[in-house]
Short mmCIF file of C-alpha atoms in Angstrom, two decimals:
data_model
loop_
_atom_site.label_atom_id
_atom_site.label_comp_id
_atom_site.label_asym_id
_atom_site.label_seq_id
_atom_site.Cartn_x
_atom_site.Cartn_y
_atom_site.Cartn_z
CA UNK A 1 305.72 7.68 119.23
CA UNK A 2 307.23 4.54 117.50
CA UNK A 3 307.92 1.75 119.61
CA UNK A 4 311.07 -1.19 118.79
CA UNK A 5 310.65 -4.63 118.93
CA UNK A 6 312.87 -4.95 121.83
CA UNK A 7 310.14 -2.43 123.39
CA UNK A 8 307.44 -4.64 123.04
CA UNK A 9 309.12 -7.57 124.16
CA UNK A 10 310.20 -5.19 127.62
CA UNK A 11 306.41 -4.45 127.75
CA UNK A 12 305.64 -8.03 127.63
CA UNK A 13 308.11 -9.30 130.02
CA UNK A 14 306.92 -6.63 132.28
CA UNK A 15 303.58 -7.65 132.10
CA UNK A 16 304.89 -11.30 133.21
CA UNK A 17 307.22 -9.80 136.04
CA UNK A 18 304.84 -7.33 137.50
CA UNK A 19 301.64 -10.22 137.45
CA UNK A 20 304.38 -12.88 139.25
CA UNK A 21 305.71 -10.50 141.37
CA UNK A 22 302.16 -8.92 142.72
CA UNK A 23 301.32 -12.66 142.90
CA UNK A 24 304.09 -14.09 144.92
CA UNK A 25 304.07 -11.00 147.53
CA UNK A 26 300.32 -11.70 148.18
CA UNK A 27 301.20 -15.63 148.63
CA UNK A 28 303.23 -14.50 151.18
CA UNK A 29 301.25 -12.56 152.32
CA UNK A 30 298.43 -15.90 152.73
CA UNK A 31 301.38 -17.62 154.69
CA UNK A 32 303.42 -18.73 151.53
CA UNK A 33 306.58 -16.93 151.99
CA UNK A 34 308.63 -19.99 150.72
CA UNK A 35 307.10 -19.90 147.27
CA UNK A 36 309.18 -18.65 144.49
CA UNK A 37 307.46 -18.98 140.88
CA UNK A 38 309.61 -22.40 140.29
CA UNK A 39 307.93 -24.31 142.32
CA UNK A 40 304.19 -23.44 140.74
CA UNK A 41 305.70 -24.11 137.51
CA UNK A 42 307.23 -27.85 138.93
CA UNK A 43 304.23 -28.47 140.50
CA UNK A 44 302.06 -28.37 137.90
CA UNK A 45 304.88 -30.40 135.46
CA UNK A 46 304.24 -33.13 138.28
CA UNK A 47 300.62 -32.84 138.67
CA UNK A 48 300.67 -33.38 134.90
CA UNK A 49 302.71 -36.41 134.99
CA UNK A 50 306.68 -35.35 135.56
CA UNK A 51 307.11 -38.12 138.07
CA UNK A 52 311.18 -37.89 137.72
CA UNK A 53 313.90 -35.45 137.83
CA UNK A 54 314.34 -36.02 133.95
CA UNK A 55 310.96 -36.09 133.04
CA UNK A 56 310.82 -32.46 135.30
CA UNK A 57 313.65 -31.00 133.55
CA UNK A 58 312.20 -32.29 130.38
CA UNK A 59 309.17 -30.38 131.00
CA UNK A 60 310.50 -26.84 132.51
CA UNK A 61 313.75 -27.06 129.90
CA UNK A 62 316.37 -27.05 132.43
CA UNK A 63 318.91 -29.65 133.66
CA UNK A 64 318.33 -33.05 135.51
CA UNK A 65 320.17 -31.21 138.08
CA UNK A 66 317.97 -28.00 138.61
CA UNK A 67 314.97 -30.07 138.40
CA UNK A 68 316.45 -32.16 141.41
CA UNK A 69 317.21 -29.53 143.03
CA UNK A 70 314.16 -28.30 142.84
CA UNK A 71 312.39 -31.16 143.80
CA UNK A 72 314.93 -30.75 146.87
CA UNK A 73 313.23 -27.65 147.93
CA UNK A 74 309.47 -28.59 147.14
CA UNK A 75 309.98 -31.90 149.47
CA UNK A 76 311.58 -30.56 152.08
CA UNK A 77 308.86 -27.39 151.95
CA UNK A 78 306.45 -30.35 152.11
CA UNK A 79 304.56 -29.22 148.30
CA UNK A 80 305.72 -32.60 147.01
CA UNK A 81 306.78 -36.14 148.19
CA UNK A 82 308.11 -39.42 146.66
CA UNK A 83 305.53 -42.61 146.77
CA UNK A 84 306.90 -45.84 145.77
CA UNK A 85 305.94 -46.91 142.04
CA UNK A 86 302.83 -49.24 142.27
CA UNK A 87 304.35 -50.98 139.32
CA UNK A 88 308.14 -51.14 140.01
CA UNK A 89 308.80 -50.57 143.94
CA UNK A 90 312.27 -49.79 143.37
CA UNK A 91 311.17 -46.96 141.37
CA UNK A 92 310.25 -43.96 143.30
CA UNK A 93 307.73 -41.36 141.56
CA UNK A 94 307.01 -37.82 142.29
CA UNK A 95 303.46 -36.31 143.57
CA UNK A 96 302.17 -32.98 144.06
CA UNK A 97 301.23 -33.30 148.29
CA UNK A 98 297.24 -31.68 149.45
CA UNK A 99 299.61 -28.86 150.55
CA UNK A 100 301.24 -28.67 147.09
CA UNK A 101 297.41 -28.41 145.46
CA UNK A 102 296.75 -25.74 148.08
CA UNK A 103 299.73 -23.89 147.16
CA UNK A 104 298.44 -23.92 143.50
CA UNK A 105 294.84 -22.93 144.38
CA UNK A 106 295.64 -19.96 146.13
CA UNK A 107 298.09 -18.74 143.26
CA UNK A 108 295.26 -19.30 140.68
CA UNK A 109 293.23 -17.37 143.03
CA UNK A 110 295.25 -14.69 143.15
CA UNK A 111 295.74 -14.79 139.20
CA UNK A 112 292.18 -14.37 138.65
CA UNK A 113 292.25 -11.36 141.09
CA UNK A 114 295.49 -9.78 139.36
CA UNK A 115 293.52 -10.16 135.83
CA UNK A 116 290.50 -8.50 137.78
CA UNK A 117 292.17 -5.59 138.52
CA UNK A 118 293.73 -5.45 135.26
CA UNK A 119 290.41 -5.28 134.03
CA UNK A 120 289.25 -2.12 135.95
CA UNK A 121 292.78 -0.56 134.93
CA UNK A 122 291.96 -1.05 131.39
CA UNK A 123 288.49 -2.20 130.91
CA UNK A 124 287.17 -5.95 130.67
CA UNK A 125 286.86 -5.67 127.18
CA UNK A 126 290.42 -4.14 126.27
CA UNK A 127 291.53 -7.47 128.16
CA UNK A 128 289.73 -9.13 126.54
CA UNK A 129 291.02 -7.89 122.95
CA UNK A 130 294.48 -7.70 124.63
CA UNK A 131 294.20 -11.56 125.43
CA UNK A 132 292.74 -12.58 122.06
CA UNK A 133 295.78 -10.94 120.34
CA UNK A 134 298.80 -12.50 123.23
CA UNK A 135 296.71 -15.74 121.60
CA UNK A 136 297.25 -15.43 117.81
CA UNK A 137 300.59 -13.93 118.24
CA UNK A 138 301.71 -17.00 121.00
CA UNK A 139 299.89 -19.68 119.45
CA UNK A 140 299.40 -23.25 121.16
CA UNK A 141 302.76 -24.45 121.76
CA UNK A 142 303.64 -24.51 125.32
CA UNK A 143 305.07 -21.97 127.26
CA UNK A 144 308.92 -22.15 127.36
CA UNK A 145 309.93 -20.78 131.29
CA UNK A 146 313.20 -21.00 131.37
CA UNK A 147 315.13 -21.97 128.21
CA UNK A 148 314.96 -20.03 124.78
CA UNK A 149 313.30 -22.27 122.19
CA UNK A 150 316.02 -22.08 119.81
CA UNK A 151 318.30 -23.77 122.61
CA UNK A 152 315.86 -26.57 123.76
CA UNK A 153 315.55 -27.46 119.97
CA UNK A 154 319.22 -27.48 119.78
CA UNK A 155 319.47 -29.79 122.61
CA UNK A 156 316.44 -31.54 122.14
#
């Protein structure tokens, strides 16, 4: 049986979908019900360095105003807070709170289990193979979450 290309980029997606989804019930699960796959991906923009709403929405590829909002949500769920600039105190920068980091621990723990059991579905070495390949065909630029690349270059 002949797959499309729109097939394989279903299979793909549903790959993504069924590792998030399997990923944010068990964070719930660990007391985490308030975690939607967002906020992982803004905290770890602002562990990295995002300290601004533009510099977030640089990062993720979505609007100054989604990436406040977010930031909204992640303070007020206590994951991240606002410090005063040590260089320019009427600047205010963004930082990823203990909670924040323990929110991201326990999701990379429960990645690593997800890829474990994918690896008794399938065998450690077909993931293995299966990884290699997402590698050559993905290659080292980032990981776009939310915006086509086509459009981010168009508005870059």
């Amino acid at each position: 049986m002949s797959r499309s290309g729109a097939d394989l980029a279903l299979l793909l997606l549903g790959g993504f979908r069924t590792l998030v989804d399997a990923a944010i019930t068990e964070l719930d699960r660990r007391g985490f019900e308030d975690v939607r796959p967002v906020h992982d991906f803004a905290m770890r923009a602002i562990a990295a360095g995002a300290d601004s709403a533009s510099e977030l929405g640089r990062r993720l590829s979505i609007s100054k105003q989604s990436a406040a909002r977010t930031i909204a949500v992640l303070q007020e769920r206590g994951y991240v807070a606002r410090d005063t600039d040590p260089e320019d105190a009427r600047r205010k920068r963004l930082q990823v709170t203990p909670l924040g980091y323990e929110v991201m621990r326990q999701g990379e723990a429960i990645f690593d289990e997800l890829r474990d059991q994918w690896g008794e579905q399938i065998g450690a070495a077909e993931l293995k193979t299966l990884e290699a390949h997402l590698s050559a065909l993905v290659g080292t630029l980032p990981v776009r979450f939310d915006t086509p690349g086509w459009i981010a270059r168009d508005l870059g």
